[in-house]
Coordinates of C-alpha atoms in Angstrom, one line a residue:
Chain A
X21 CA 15.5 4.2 -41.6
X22 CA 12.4 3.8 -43.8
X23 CA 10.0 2.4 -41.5
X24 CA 7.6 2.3 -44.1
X25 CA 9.9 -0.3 -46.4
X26 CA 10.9 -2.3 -43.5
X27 CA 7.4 -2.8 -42.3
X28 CA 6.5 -4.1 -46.1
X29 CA 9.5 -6.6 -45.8
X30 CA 8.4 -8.2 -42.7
X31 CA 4.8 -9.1 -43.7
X32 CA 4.5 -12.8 -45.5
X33 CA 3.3 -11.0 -48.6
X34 CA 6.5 -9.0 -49.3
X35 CA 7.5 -8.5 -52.6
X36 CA 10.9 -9.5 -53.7
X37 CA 12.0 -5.9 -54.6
X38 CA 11.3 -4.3 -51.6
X39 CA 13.5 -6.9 -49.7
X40 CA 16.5 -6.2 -52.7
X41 CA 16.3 -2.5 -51.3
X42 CA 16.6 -3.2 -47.8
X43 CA 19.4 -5.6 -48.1
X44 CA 21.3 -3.4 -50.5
X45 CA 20.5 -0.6 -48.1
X46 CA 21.9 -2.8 -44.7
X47 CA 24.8 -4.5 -46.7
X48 CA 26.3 -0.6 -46.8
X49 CA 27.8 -0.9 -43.3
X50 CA 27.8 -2.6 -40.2
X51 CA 25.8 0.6 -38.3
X52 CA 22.9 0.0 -40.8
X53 CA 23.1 -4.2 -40.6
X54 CA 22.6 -3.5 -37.0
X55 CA 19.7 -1.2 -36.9
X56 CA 17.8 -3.6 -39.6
X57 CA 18.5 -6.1 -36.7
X58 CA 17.5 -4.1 -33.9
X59 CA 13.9 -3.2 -35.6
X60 CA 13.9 -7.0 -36.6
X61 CA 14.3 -8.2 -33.2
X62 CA 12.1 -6.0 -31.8
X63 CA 9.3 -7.0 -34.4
X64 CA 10.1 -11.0 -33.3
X65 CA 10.0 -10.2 -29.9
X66 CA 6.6 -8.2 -29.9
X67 CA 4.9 -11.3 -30.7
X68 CA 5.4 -12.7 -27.4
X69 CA 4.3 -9.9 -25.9
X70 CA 1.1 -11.3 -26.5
X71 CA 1.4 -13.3 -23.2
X72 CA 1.2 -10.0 -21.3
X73 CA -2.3 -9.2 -22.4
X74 CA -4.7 -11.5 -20.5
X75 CA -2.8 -10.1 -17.1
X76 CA -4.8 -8.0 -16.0
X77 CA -2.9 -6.2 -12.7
X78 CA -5.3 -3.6 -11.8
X79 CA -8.0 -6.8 -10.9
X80 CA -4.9 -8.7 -9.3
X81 CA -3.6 -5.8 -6.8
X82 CA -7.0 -5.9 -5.5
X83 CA -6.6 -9.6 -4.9
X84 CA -2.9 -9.1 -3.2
X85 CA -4.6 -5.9 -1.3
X86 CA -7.0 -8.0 0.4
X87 CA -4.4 -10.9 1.4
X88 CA -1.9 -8.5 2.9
X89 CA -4.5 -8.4 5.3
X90 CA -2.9 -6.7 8.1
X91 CA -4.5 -3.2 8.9
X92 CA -1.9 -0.9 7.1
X93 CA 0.2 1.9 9.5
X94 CA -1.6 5.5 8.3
X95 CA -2.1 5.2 5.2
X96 CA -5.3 6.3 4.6
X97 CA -7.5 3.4 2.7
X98 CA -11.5 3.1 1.1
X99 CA -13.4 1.0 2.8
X100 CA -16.7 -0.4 1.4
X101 CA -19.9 0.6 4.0
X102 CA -20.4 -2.9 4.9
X103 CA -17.2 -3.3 5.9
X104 CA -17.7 0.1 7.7
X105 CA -21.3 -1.4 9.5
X106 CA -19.5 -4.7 10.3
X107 CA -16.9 -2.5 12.4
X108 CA -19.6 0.1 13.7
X109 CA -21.6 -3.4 14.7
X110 CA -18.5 -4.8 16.7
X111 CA -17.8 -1.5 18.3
X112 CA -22.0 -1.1 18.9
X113 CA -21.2 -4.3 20.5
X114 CA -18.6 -3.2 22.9
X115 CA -19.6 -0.4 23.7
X116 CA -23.3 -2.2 24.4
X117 CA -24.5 1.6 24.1
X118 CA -24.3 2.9 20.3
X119 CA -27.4 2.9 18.8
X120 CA -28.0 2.2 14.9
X121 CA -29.5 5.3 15.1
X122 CA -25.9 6.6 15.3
X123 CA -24.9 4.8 12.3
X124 CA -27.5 6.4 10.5
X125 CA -26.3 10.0 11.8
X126 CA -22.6 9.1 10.2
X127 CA -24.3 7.3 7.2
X128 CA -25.0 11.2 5.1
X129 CA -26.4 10.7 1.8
X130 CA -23.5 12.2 -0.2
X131 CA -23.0 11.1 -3.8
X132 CA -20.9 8.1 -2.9
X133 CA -21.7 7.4 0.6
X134 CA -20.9 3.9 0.9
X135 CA -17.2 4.5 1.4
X136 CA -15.0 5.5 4.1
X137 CA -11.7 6.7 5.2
X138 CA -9.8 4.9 7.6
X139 CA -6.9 5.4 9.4
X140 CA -5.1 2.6 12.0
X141 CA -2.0 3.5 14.1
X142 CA -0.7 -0.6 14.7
X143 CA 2.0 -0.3 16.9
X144 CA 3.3 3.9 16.5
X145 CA 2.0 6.6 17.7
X146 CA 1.4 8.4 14.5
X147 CA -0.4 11.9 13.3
X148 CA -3.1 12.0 10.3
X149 CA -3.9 15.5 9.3
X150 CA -7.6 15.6 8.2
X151 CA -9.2 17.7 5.3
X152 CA -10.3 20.1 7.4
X153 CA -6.6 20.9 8.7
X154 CA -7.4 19.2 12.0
X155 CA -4.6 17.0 13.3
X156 CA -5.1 13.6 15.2
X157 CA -2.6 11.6 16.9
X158 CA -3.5 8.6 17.7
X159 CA -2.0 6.6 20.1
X160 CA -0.8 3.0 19.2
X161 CA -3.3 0.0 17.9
X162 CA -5.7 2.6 17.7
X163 CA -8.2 3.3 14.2
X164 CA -10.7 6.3 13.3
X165 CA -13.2 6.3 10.8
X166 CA -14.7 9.3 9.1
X167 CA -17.1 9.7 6.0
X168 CA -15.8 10.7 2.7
X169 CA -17.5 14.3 2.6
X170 CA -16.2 14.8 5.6
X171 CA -15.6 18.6 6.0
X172 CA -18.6 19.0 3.8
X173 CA -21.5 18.5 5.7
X174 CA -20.4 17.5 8.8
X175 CA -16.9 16.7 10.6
X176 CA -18.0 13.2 12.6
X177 CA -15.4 11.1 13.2
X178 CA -15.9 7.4 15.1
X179 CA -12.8 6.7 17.4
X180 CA -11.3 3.1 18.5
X181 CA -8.3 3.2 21.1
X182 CA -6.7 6.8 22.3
X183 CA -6.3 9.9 20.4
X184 CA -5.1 13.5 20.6
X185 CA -7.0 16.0 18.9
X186 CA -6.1 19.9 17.5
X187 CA -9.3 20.3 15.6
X188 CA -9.3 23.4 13.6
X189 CA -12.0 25.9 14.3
X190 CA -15.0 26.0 12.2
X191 CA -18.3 27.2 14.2
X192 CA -20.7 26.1 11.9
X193 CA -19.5 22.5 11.5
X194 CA -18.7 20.9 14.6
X195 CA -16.3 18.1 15.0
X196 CA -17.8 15.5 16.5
X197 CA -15.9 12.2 17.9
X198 CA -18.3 9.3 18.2
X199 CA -16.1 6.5 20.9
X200 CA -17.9 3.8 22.3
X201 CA -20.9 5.0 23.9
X202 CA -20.0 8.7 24.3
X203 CA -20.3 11.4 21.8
X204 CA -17.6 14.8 22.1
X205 CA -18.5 18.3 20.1
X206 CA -16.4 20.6 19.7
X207 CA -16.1 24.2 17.5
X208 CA -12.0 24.0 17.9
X209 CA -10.1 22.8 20.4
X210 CA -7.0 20.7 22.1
X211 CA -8.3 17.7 23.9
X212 CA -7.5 14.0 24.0
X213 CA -9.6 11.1 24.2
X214 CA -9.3 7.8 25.7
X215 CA -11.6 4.4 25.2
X216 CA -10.4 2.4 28.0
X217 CA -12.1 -1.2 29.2
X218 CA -14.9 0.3 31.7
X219 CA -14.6 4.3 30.1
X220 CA -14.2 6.8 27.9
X221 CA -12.6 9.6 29.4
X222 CA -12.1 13.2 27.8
X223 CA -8.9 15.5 29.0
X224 CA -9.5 18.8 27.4
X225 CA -6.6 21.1 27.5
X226 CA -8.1 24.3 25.6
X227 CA -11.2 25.9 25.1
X228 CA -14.3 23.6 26.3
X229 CA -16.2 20.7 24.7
X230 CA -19.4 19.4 25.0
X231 CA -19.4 15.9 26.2
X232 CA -22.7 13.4 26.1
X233 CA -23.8 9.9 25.7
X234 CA -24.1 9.5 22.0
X235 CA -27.1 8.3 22.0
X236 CA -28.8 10.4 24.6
X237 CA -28.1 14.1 24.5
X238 CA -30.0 14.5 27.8
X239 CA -26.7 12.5 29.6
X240 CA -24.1 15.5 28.8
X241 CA -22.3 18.0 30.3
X242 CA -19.5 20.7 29.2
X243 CA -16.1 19.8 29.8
X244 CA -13.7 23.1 30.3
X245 CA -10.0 23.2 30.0
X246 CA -8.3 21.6 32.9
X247 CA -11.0 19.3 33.0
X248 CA -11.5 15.9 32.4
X249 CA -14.7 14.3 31.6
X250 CA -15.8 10.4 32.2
X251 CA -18.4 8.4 30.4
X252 CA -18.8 4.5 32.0
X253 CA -20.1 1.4 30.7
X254 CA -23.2 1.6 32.3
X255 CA -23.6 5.1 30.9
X256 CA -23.0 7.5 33.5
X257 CA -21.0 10.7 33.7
X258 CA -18.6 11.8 35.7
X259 CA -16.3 15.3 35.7
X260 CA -13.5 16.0 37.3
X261 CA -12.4 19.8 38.0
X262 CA -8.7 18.5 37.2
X263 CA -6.7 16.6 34.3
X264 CA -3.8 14.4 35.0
X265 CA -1.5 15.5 32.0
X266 CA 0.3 11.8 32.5
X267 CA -2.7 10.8 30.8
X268 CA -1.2 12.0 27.0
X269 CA 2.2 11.4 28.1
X270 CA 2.0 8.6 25.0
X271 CA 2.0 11.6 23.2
X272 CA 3.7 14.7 25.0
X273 CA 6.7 12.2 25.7
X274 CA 7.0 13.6 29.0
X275 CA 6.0 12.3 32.8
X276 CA 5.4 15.2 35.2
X277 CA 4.9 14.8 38.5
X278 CA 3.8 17.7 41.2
X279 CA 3.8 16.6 44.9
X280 CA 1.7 13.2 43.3
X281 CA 1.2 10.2 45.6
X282 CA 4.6 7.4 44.8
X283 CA 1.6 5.6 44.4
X284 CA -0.2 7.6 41.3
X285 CA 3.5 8.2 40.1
X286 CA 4.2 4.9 39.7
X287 CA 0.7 4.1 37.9
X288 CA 1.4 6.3 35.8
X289 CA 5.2 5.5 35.3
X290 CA 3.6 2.1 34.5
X291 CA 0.6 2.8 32.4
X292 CA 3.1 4.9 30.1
X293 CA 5.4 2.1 29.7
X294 CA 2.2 -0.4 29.2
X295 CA 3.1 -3.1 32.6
X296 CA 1.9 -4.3 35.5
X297 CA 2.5 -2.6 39.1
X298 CA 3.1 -4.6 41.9
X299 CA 3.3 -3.1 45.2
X300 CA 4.6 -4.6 48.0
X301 CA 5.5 -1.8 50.0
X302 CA 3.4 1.1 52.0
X303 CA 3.9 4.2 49.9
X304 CA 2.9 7.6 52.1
X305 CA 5.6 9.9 50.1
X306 CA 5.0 12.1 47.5
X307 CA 7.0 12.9 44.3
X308 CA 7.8 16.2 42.3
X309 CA 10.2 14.8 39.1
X310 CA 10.1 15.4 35.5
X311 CA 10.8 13.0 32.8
X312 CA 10.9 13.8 29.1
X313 CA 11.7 10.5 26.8
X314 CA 13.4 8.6 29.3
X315 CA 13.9 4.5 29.5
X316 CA 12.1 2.7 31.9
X317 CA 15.3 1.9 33.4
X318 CA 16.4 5.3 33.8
X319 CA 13.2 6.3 35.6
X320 CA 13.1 3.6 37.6
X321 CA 17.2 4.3 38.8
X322 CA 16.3 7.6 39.8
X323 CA 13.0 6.7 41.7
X324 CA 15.0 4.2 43.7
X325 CA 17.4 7.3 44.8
X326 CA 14.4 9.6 45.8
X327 CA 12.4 7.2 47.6
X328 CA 14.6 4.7 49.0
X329 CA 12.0 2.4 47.9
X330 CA 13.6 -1.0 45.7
X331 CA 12.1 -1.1 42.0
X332 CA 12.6 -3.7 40.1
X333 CA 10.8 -4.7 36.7
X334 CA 10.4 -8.4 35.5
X335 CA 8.9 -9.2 32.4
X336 CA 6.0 -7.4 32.1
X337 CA 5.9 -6.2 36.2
X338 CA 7.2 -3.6 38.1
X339 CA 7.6 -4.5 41.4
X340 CA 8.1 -2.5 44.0
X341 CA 9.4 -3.8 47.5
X342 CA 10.5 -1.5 50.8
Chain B
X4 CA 21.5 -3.6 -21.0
X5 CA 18.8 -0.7 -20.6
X6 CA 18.0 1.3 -17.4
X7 CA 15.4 -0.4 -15.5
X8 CA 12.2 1.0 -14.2
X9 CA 12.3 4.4 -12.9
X10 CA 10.3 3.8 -10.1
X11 CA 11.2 4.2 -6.6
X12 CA 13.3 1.0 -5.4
X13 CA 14.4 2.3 -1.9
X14 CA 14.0 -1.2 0.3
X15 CA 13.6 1.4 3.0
X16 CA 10.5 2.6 1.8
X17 CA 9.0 -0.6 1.4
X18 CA 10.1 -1.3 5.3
X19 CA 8.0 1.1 6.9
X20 CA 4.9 0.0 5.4
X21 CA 4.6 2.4 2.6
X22 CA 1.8 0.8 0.9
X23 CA 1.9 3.4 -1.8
X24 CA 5.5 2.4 -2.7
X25 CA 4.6 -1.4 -2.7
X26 CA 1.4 -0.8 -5.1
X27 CA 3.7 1.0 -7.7
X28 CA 6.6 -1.9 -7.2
X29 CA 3.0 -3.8 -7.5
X30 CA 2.3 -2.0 -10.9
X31 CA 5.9 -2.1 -12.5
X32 CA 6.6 -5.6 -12.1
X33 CA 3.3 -8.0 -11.7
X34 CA 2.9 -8.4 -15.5
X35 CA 6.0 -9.2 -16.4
X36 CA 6.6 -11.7 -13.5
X37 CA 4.0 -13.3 -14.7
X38 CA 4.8 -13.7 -18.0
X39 CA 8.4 -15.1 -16.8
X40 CA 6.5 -17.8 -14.2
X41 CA 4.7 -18.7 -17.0
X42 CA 7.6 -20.0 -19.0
X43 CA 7.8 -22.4 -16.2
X44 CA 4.8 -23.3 -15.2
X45 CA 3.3 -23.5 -18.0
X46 CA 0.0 -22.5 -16.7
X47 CA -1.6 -19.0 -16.5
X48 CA -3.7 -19.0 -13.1
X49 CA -0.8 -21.2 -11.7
X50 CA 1.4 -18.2 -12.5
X51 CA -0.8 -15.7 -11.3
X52 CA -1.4 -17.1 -8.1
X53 CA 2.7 -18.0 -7.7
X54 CA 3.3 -13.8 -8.3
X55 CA 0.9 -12.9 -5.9
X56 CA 1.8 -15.0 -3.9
X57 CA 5.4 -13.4 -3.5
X58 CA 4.5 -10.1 -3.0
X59 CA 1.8 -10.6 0.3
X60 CA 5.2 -12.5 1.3
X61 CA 7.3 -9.6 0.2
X62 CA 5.1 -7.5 2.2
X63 CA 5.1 -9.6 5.3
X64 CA 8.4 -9.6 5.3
X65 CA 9.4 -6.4 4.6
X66 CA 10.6 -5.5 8.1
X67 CA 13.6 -8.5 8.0
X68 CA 14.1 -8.4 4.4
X69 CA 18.2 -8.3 3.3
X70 CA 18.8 -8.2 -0.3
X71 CA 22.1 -8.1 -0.9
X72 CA 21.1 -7.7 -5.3
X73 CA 19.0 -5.5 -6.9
X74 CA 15.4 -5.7 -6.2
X75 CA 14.4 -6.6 -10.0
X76 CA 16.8 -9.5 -9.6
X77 CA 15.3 -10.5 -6.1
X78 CA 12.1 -10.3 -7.3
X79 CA 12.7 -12.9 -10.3
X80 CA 15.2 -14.7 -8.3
X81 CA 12.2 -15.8 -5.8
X82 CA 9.8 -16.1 -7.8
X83 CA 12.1 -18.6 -10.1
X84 CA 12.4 -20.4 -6.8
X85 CA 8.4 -20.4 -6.8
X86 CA 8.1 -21.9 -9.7
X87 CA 10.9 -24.4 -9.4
X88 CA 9.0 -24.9 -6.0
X89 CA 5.6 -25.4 -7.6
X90 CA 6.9 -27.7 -10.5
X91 CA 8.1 -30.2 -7.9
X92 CA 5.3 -30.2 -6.1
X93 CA 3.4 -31.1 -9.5
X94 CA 5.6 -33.8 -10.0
X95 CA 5.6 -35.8 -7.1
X96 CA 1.9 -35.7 -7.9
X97 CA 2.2 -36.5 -11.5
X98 CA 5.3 -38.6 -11.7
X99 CA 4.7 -39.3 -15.1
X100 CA 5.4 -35.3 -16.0
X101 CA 9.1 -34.8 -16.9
X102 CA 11.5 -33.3 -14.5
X103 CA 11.3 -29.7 -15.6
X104 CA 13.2 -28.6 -12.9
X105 CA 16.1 -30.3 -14.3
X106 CA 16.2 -29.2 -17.9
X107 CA 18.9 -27.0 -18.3
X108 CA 16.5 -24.8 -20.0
X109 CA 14.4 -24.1 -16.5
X110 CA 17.4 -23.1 -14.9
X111 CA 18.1 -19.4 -14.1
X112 CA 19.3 -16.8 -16.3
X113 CA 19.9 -13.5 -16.4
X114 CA 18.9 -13.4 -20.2
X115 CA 15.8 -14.9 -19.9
X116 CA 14.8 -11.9 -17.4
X117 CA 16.4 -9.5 -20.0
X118 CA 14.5 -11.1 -22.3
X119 CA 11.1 -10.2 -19.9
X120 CA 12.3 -7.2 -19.1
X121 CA 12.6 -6.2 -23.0
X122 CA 9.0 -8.0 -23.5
X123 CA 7.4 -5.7 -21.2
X124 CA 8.9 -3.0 -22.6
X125 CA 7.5 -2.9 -25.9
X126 CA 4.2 -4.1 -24.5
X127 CA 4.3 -1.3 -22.6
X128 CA 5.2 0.9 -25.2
X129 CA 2.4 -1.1 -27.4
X130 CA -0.2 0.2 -25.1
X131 CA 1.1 3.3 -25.4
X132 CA 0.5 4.2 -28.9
X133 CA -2.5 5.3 -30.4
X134 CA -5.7 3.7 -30.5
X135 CA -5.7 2.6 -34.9
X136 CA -2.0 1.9 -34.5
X137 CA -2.3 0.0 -31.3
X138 CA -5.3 -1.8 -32.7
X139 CA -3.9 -2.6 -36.5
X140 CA -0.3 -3.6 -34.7
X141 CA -2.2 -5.8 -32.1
X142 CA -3.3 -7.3 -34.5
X143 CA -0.5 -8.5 -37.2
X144 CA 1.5 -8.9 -33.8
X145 CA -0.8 -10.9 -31.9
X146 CA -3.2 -12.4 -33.4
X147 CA -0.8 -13.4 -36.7
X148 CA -2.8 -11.5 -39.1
X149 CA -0.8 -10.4 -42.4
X150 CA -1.4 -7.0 -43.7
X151 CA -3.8 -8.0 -46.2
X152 CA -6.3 -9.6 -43.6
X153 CA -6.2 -6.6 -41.7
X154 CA -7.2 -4.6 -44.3
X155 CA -9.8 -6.4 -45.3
X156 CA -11.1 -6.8 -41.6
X157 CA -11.1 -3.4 -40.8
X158 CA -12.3 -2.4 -44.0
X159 CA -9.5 -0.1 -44.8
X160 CA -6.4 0.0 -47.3
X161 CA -3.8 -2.2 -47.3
X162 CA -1.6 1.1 -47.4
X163 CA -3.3 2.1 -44.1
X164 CA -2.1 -0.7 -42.4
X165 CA 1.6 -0.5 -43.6
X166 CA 1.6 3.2 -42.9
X167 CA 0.4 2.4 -39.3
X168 CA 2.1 -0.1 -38.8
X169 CA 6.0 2.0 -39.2
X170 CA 4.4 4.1 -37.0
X171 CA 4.1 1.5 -34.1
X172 CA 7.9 0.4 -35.0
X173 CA 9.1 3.7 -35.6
X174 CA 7.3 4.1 -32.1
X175 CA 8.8 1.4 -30.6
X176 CA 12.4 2.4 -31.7
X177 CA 12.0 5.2 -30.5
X178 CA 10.8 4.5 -26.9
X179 CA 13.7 1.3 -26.3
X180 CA 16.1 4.1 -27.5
X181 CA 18.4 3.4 -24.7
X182 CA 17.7 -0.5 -24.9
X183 CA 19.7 -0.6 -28.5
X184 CA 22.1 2.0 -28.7
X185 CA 23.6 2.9 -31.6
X186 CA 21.3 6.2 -33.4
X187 CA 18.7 5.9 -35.6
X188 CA 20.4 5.3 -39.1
X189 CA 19.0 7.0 -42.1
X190 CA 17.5 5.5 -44.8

């Protein structure tokens, strides 16, 4: 095909020969009358392509992004520092114990710093590996924050919710987990933490961190494996030479109970399966069980044979009667 | 009829949330669906707003989503709905504005979405080629300027034009291969 020809034919202005060419060149066979149509058709339906220009879907996307609205399950996404200080603001509020001051420690001055990773769990439990080769699970409806250089200069993360952590050793850049009013620093470690209505608490289950009132490093104290660390709305401390590993069953899958209390057990049967407990019923036994990714129902079948004890659960109650 | 996009149309994907998956089904089909509302609507934001729209739907939905059909037919199936939607609206407003929706032209067609579908394509593959044959093709195609005019606009040959223009159909032949079988024939 002479492109060349064909593209003379088309414009207004062709002359009379070149068209006499292509015609006698088409009218050979039905293979050629067909290609002369298909490059025909395809110059006729270019010019309504014309419509497509003025669309312009990078701008749009943007527009669709925001109206999804909903907080999107892991995937990381940039958030603009406003947006990041509006959050920070909210959480200052909460907490009633994070200082701006603090903002400005996790506000570093690096060529973009006015953006932000973010990371929201919604209703999974779900992992992020961060760019230092840390890994975080966090637990469900739970968010972290960290700055774009992070693993740069620093490794600071802000925390909302409950969160495991396997942070990768690196002495001369401590991970540091800003939640509510309480600051954790670490070199590497295994430890979870937890931001609960009246707490933070910190369960560490290697190594030791260093645990402190974000915004007064005077408040602080080391918190060593089997150990669990608590910081409390009205910013005291509290350690306890003991974790209860129930505590990250959200994550570990598994309920483990050593000569506990019924009482504990069944706080923490209910905590993990996020209801009430209702007790109606003196409790003075103890239990020793295991369960790994059991129902509720299951759980509660086999209680019911060990202690004697009648468990029911409602909608969002377990009750327990004698 | 040609292969369509080659993106990644798993529904599954879309289900879990994958936002990266949603932003390229985003990417592949925004333009040309709102090209196609447009032939309905008759009105450029209008269209706009009726394609976005159906995709923060599409992704609220995603979780109890069933389509039986492919999702290129789904997605201008609904959004044909859209528009049919939006039209009436318009016209119990503006009685006086003819019943669109009842003109066998506004009725649903799987040729007018080939036609899209082909439409996009070579705009695609438009802003694909190079920048003076982009440009000079742009604007015989677009704007309705003959060969001549171009020439003298950009101030070069009128030979220039013609050469570059082959080149942006030899282009386009050449990428909507598959859309029109049957070999390039020589001349």
């Amino acid at each position: 095909m002479n492109f060349k020809r064909v593209s003379r034919t088309l414009d207004p202005s062709a002359r009379k020969e070149d068209k006499e060419k292509l015609s006698r060149w088409s009218g050979v066979n039905a293979s050629r009358r067909d290609e002369l149509d298909t490059i025909t058709s395809l110059w006729e339906e270019s010019r309504q392509c014309v419509l497509f220009e003025g669309i312009d879907t990078e701008a749009d996307w943007g527009k669709v992004r925001q109206k999804l609205g909903t907080p999107l399950e892991t995937r990381h996404k940039v958030i603009p520092f406003r947006k990041y200080l509006i959050r920070i603001a909210a959480a200052v509020l909460f907490a009633a114990g994070l200082s701006l001051a603090l903002v400005m420690i996790l506000r570093h001055d690096g060529k973009n710093p006015s953006y932000y990773l973010s990371f929201e769990s919604l209703g999974q439990v779900k992992s992020v590996q961060l760019p230092d080769g840390s890994v975080v699970t966090l637990n469900k409806n739970s968010s972290l924050w960290h700055n774009r250089d992070f693993n740069r200069e620093s490794r600071d993360i802000i925390l909302q919710g409950e969160a495991y952590f396997e942070v990768e050793h690196n002495p001369q850049l401590p991970f540091r987990v800003f939640t509510g009013n309480s600051l954790v620093e670490v070199t590497g470690t295994r430890f979870s933490i937890c931001e609960d209505t009246s707490f933070v608490r910190v369960l560490v289950l290697s190594g030791s961190v260093s645990f402190q009132l974000a915004d007064n490093p005077k408040i602080a104290t080391t918190v060593s494996k089997d150990e669990s660390g608590y910081i409390f709305r009205d910013n005291t401390l509290e350690k306890q030479q003991q974790v209860n590993i129930n505590n990250i069953s959200w994550k570990t899958g598994q309920l483990v109970f050593h000569k506990t209390p019924v009482v504990y057990a069944l706080q923490d049967i209910a905590h993990h399966f996020n209801k009430e407990l209702s007790v109606e019923a003196s409790l003075n036994d103890s239990l020793t069980a295991q369960f790994t990714e059991q129902s509720l129902e299951d759980i509660l079948e086999e209680l019911q044979l060990i202690t004697s004890l009648s468990i029911h659960q409602t909608d969002n109650v377990i009750v327990v009667k004698p | 009829m040609a292969a369509a996009a080659k993106i990644p149309v798993s529904l599954d994907g879309l289900k879990t949330g994958d936002i990266c998956l949603f932003e390229s089904l985003f990417r592949e089909y925004y333009r040309p669906l709102v090209v196609y509302a447009m032939k309905y609507v008759r009105d450029t934001d209008a269209a706009k707003e009726i394609v976005q729209e159906f995709f923060v739907r599409l992704y609220e939905k995603r979780s109890s989503l069933a389509i039986d059909t492919s999702l290129k037919s789904y997605f201008y199936r609904s959004v044909y709905n859209s528009c049919i939607n939006y039209i009436s609206h318009m016209e119990m407003r503006n009685r006086h504005i003819k019943n669109l929706a009842m003109q066998s032209e506004n009725e649903f067609s799987d040729n007018q979405v080939a036609l899209i579908e082909l439409q996009n394509r070579i705009y695609k593959s438009v802003e694909d080629m190079p920048v003076q044959c982009r440009r000079i093709f742009k604007l015989n195609r677009f704007e309705g300027l003959r060969n001549e005019q171009i020439a003298e606009k950009l101030g070069i040959s009128k030979r220039t034009v013609e050469t570059q223009i082959s080149k942006a159909l030899r282009i386009l032949r050449k990428k909507l291969a598959d859309y029109f079988p049957g070999g390039v024939q020589k001349y």
